[in-house]
PDB file of C-alpha atoms and ligand atoms in Angstrom:
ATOM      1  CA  UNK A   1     -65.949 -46.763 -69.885  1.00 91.00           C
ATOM      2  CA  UNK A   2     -62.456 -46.368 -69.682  1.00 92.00           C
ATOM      3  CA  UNK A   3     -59.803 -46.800 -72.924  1.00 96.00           C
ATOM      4  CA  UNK A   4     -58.444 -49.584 -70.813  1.00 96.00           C
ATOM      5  CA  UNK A   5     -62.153 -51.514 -70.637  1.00 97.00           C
ATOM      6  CA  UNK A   6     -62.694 -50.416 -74.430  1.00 97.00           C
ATOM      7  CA  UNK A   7     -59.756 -52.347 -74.999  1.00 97.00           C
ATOM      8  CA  UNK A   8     -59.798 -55.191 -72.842  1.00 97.00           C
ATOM      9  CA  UNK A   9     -63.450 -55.838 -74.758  1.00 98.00           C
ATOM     10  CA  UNK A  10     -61.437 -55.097 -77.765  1.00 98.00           C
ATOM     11  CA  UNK A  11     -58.785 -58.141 -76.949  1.00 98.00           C
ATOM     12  CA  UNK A  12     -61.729 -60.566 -75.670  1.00 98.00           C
ATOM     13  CA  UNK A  13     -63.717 -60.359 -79.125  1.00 98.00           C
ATOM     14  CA  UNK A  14     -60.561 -60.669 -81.298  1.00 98.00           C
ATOM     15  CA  UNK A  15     -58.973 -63.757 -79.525  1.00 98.00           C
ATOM     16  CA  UNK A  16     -62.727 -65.263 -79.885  1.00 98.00           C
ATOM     17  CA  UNK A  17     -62.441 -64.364 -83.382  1.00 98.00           C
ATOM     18  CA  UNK A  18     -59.086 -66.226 -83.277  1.00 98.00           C
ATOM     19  CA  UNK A  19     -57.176 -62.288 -84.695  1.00 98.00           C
ATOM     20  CA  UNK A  20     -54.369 -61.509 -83.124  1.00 97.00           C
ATOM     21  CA  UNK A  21     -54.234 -58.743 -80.456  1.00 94.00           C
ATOM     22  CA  UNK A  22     -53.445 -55.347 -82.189  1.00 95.00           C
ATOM     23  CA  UNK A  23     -55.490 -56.428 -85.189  1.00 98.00           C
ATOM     24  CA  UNK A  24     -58.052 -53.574 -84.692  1.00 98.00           C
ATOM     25  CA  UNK A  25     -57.401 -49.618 -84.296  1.00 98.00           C
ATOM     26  CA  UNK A  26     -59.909 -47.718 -81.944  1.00 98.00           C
ATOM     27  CA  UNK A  27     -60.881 -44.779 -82.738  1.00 98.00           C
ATOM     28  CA  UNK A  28     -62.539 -42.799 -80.400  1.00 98.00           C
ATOM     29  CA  UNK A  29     -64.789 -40.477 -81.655  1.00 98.00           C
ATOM     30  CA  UNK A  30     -65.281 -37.212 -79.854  1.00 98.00           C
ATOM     31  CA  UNK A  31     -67.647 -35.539 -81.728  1.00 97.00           C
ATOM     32  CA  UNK A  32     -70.089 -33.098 -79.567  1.00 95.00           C
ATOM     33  CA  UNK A  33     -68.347 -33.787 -76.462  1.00 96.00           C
ATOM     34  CA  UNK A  34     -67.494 -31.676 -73.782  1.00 95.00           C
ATOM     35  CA  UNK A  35     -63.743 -30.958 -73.830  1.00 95.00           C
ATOM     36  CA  UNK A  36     -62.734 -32.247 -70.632  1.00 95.00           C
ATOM     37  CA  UNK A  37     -64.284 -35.657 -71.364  1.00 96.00           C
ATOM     38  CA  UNK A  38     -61.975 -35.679 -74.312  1.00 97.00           C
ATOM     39  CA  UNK A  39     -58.987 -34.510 -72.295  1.00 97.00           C
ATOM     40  CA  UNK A  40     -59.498 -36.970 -69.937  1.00 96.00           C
ATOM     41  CA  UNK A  41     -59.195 -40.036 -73.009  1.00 97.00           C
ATOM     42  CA  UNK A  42     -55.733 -37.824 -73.911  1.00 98.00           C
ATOM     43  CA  UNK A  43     -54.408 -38.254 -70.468  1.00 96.00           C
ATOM     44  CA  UNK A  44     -55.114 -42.158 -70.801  1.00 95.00           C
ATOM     45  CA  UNK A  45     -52.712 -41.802 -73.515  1.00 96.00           C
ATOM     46  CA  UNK A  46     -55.096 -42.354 -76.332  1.00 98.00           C
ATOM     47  CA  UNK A  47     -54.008 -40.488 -79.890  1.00 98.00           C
ATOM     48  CA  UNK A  48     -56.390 -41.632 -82.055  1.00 98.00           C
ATOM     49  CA  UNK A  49     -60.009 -39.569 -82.718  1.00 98.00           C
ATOM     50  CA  UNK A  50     -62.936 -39.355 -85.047  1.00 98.00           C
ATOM     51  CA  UNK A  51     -64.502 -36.368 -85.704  1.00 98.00           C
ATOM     52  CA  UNK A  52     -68.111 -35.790 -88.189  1.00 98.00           C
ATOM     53  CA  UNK A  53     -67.750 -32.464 -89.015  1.00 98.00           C
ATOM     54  CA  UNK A  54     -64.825 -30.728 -90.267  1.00 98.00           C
ATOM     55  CA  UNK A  55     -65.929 -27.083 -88.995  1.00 98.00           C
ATOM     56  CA  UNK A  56     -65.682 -28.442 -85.459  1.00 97.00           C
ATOM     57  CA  UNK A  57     -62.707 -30.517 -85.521  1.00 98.00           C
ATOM     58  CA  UNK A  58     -60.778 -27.188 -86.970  1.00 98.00           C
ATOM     59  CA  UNK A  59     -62.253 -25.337 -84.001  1.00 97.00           C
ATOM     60  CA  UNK A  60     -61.071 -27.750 -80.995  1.00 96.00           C
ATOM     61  CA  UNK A  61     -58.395 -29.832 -82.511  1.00 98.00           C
ATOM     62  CA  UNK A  62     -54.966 -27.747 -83.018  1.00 97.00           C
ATOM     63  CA  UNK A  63     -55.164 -26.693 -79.775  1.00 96.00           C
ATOM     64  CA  UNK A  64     -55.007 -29.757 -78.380  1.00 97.00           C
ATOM     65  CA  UNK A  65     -52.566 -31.290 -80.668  1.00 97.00           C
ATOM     66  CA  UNK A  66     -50.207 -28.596 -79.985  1.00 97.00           C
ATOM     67  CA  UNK A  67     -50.405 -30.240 -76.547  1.00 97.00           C
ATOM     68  CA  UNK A  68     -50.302 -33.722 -76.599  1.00 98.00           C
ATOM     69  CA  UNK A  69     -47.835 -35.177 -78.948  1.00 97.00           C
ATOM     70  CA  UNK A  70     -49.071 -37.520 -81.616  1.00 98.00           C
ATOM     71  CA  UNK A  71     -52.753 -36.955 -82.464  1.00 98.00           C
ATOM     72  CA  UNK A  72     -54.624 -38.882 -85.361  1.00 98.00           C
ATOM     73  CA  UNK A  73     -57.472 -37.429 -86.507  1.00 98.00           C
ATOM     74  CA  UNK A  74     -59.929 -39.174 -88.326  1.00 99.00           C
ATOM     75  CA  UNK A  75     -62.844 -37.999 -90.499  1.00 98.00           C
ATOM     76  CA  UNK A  76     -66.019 -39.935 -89.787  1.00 98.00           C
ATOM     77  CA  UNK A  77     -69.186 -37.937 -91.111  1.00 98.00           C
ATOM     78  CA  UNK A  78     -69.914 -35.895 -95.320  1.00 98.00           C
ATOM     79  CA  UNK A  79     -67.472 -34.423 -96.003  1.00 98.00           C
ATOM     80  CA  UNK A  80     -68.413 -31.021 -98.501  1.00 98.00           C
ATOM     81  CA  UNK A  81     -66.108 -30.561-101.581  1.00 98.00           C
ATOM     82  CA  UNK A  82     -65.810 -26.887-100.411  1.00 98.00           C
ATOM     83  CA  UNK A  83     -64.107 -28.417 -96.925  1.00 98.00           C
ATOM     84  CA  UNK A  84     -61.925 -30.874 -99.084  1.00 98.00           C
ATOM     85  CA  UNK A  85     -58.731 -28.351 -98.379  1.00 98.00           C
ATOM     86  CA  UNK A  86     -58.976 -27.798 -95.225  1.00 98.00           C
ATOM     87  CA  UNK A  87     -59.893 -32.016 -94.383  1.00 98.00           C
ATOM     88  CA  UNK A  88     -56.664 -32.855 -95.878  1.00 98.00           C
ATOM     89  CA  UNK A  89     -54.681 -30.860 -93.559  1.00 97.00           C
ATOM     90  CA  UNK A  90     -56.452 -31.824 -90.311  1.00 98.00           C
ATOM     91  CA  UNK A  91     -57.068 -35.419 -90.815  1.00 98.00           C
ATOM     92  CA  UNK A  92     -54.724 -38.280 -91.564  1.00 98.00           C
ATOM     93  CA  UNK A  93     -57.349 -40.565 -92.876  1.00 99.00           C
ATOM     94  CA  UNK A  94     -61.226 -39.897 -94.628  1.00 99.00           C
ATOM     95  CA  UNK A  95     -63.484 -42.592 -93.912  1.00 98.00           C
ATOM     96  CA  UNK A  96     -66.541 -40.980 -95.971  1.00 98.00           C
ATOM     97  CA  UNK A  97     -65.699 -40.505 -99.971  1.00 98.00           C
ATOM     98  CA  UNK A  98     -68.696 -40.966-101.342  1.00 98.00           C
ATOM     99  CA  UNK A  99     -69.162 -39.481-104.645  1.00 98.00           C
ATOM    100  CA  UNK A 100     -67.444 -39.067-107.653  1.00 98.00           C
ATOM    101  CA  UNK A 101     -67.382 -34.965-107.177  1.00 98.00           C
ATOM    102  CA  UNK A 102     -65.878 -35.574-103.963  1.00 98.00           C
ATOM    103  CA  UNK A 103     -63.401 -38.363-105.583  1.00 98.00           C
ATOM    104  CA  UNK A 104     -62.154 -35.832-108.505  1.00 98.00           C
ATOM    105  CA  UNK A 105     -61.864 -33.005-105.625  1.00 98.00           C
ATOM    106  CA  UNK A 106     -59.969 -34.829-104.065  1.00 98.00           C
ATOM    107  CA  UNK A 107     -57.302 -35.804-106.498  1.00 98.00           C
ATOM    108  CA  UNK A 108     -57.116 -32.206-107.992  1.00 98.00           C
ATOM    109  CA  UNK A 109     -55.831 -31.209-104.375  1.00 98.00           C
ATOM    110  CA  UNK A 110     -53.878 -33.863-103.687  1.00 98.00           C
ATOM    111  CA  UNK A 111     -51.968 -33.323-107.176  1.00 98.00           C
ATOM    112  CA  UNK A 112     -51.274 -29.437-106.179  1.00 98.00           C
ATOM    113  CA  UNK A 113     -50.362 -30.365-102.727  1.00 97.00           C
ATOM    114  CA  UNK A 114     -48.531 -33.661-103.033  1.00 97.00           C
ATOM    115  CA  UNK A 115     -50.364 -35.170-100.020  1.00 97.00           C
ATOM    116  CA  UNK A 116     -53.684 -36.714 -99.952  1.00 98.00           C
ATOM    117  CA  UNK A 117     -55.074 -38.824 -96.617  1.00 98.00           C
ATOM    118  CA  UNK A 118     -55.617 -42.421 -96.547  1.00 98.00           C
ATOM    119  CA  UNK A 119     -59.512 -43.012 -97.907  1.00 99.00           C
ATOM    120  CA  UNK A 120     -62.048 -45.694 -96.971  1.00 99.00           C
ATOM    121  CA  UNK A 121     -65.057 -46.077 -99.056  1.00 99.00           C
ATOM    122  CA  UNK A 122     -68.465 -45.084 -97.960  1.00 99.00           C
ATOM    123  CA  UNK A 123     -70.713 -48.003 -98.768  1.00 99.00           C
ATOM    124  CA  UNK A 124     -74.467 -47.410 -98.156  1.00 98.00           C
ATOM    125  CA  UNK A 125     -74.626 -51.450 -97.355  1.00 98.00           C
ATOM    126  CA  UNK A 126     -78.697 -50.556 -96.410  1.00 98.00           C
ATOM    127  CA  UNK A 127     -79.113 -48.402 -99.515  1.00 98.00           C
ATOM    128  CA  UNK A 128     -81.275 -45.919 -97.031  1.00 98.00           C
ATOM    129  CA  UNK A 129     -81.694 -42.952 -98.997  1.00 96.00           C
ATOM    130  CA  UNK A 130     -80.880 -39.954 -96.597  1.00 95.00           C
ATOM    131  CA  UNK A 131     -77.772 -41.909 -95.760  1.00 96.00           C
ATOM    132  CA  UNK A 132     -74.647 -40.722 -97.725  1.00 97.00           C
ATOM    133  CA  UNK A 133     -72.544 -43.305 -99.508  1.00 98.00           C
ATOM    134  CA  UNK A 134     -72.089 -45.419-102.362  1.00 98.00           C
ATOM    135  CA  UNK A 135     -74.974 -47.993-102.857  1.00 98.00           C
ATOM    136  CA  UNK A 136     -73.159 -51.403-102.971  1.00 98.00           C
ATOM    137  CA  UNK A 137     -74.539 -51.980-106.820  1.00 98.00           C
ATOM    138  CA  UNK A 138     -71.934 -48.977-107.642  1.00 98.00           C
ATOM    139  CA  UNK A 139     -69.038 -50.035-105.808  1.00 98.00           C
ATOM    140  CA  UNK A 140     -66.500 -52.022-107.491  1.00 98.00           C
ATOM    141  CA  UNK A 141     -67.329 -49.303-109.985  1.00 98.00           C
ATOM    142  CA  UNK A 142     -66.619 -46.207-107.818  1.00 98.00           C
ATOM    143  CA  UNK A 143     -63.599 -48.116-106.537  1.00 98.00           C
ATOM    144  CA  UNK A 144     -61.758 -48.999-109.925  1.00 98.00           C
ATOM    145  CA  UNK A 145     -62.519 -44.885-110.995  1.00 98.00           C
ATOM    146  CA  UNK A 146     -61.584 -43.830-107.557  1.00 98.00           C
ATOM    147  CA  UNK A 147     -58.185 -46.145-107.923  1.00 98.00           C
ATOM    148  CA  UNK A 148     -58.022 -44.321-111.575  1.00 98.00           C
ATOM    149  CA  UNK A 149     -57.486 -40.988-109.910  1.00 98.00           C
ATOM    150  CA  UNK A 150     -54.396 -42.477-108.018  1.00 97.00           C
ATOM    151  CA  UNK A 151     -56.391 -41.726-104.729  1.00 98.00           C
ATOM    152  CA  UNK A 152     -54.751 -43.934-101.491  1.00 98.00           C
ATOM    153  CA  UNK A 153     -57.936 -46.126-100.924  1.00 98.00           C
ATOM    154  CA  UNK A 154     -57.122 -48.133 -97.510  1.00 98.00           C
ATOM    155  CA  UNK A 155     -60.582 -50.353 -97.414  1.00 99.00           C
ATOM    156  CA  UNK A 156     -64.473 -49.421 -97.027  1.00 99.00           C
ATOM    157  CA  UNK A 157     -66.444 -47.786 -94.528  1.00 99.00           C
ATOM    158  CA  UNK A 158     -70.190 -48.065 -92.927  1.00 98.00           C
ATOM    159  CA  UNK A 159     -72.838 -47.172 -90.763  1.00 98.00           C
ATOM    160  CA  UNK A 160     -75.793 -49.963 -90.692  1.00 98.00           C
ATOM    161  CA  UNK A 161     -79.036 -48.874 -90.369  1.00 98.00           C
ATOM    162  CA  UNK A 162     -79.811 -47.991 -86.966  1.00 95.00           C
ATOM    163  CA  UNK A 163     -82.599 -50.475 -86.745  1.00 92.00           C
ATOM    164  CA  UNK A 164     -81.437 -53.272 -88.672  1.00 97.00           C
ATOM    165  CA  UNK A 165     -79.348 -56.394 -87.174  1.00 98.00           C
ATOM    166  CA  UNK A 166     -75.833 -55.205 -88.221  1.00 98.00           C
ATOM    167  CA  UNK A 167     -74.564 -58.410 -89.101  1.00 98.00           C
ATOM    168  CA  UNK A 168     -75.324 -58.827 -92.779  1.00 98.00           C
ATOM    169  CA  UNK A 169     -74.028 -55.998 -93.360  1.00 98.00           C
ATOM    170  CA  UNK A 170     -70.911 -55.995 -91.603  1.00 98.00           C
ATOM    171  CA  UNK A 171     -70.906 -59.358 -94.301  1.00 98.00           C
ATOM    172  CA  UNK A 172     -71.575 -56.937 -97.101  1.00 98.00           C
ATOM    173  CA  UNK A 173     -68.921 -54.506 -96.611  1.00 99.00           C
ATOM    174  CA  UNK A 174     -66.732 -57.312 -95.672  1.00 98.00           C
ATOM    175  CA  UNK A 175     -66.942 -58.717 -99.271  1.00 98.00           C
ATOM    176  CA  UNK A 176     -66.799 -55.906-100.917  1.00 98.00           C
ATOM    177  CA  UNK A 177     -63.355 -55.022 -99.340  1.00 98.00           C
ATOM    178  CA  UNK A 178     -62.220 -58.515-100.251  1.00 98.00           C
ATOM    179  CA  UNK A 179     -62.932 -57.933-103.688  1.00 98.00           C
ATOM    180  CA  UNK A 180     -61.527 -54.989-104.309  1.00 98.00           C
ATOM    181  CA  UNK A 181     -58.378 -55.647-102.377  1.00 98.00           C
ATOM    182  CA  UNK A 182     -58.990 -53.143 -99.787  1.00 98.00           C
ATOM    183  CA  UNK A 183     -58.300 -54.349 -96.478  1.00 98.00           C
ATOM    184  CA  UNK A 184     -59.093 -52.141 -94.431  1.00 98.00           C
ATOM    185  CA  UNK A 185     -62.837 -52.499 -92.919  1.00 99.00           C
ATOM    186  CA  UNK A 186     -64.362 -49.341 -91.166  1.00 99.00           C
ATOM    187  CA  UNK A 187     -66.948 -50.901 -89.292  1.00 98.00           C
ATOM    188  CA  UNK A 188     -68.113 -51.227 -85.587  1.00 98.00           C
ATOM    189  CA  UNK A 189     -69.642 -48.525 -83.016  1.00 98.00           C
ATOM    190  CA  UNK A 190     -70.402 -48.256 -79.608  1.00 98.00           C
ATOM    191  CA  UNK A 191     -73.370 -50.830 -79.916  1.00 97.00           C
ATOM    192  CA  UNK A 192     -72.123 -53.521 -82.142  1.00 98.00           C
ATOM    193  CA  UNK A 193     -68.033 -53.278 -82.148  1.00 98.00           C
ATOM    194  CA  UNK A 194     -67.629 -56.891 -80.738  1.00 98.00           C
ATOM    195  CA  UNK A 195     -69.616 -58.030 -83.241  1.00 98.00           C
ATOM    196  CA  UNK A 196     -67.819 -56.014 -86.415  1.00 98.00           C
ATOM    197  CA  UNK A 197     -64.600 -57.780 -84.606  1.00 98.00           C
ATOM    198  CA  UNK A 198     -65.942 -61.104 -85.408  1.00 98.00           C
ATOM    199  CA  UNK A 199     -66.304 -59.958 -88.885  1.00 98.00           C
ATOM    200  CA  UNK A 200     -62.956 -59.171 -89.523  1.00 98.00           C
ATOM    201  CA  UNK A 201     -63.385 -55.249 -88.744  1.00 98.00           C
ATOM    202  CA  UNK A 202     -59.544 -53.333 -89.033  1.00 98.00           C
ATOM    203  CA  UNK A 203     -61.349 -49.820 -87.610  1.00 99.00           C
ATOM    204  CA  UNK A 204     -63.935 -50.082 -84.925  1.00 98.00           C
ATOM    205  CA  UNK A 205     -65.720 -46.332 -83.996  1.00 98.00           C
ATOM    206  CA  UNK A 206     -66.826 -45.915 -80.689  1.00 98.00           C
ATOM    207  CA  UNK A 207     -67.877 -42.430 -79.467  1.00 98.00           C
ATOM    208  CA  UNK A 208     -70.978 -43.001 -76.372  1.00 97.00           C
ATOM    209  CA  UNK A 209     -69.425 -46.309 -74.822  1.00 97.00           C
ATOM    210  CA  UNK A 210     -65.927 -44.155 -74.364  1.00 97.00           C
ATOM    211  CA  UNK A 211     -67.133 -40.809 -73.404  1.00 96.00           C
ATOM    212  CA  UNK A 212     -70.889 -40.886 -72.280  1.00 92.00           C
ATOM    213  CA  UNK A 213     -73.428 -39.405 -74.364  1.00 90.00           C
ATOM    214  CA  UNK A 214     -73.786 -36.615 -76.521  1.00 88.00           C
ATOM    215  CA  UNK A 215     -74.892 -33.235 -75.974  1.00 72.00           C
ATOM    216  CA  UNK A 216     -76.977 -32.872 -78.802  1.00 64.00           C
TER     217      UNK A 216
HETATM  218  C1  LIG B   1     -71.076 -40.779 -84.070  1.00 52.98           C
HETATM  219  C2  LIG B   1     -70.470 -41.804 -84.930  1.00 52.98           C
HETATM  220  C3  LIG B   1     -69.868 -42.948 -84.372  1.00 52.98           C
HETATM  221  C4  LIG B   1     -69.865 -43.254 -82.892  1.00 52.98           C
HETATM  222  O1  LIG B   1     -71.126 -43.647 -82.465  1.00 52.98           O
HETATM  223  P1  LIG B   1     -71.361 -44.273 -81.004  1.00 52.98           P
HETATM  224  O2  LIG B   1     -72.637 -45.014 -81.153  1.00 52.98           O
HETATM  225  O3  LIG B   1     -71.444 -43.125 -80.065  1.00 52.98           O
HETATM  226  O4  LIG B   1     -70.217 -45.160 -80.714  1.00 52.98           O
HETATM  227  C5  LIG B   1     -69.257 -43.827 -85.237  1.00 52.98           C
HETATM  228  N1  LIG B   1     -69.230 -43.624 -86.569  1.00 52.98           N
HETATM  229  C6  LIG B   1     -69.804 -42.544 -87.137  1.00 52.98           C
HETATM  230  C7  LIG B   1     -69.731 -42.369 -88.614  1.00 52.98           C
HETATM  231  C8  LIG B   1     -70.451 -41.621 -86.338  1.00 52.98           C
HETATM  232  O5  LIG B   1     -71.036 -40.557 -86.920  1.00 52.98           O
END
């Protein structure tokens, strides 16, 4: 599917949602895919990515900024405290702090650099336990010592369970942004984005629907 159907599906489910256009940000996340699928999204005119890993973002990504003016890159997947540097100087925006140790990391560089990038919470809304982030008992918690490190939290972040009707907890996450103050809701894939629309979603990921599957 093309950015242009992406985003004409985009439009449809926000003016049913009664949000205005330009509510939501697409990111399109290119993550395992060959390069000239994600050239192809570049020459639509698209800027905005999501990557999991920051090993292979570094690999593919400067190259292709160099070239096309304007690239956003956005971290979607862990992110290890011994990657924390490098993160902070590829990607404008972490959607995956997680964990205290990550938290603290991340302040002590962004006090010796002077730049940190814009942080969603990771909430674990199914509270699976090989799935990172913070179980939703811990979050106003993580939040208010997370806001204590002066770290720029923009909103929350997840990733339902795979099986598991994503609605409740697109609900979930939604009310734990509102009560914390963080507006910005992370939320929304290549299944279920309409539906994360309708639920007030601010970041919708879509990777398959955009590009075509993965090569695993
Ligand atoms: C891979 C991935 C996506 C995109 O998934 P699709 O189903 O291909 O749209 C979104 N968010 C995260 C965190 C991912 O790892």
């Amino acid at each position: 599917m093309s950015i242009a159907e992406i985003s004409a599906r985009m439009d449809r489910a926000l003016a049913d949602a009664g949000r205005p256009k330009g509510a939501v940000t697409l990111i399109a996340v290119s993550k395992l895919q060959p390069p000239e699928r994600v050239k192809a999204v570049l020459q639509q005119g698209h800027r905005i990515f999501g990557e999991n890993r920051v090993q292979e973002a570094a690999g593919k990504w400067p190259e292709w900024s160099a070239q096309f003016e304007g690239v956003d890159l956005h971290l979607l997947g862990p992110l290890q405290t011994n990657k924390a540097r490098q993160a902070m100087e590829l990607f404008s925006t972490i959607h995956s702090l997680d964990r205290p140790k990550l938290a603290r990391t991340l302040a002590r560089l962004a006090d010796e650099t002077g730049h940190c990038p814009k942080l969603f919470v990771q909430i674990n809304t199914g509270a699976e336990p090989q799935k990172a982030g913070v179980l939703p008992i811990d979050a106003d918690s993580f939040i208010a010592d997370a806001r204590s490190l002066n770290l720029p939290l923009v909103g929350v972040m997840c990733i339902p369970p795979v099986d598991e009707d994503p609605l409740p907890h697109f609900r979930m996450l939604r009310e734990i942004g509102g009560r914390n103050d963080l507006p910005g809701l992370s939320m929304g894939m290549s299944d279920d984005f309409e539906t994360a629309i309708a639920e007030g979603a601010t970041h919708i990921r879509v990777g398959s629907a955009l590009f075509g599957a993965r090569d695993y």
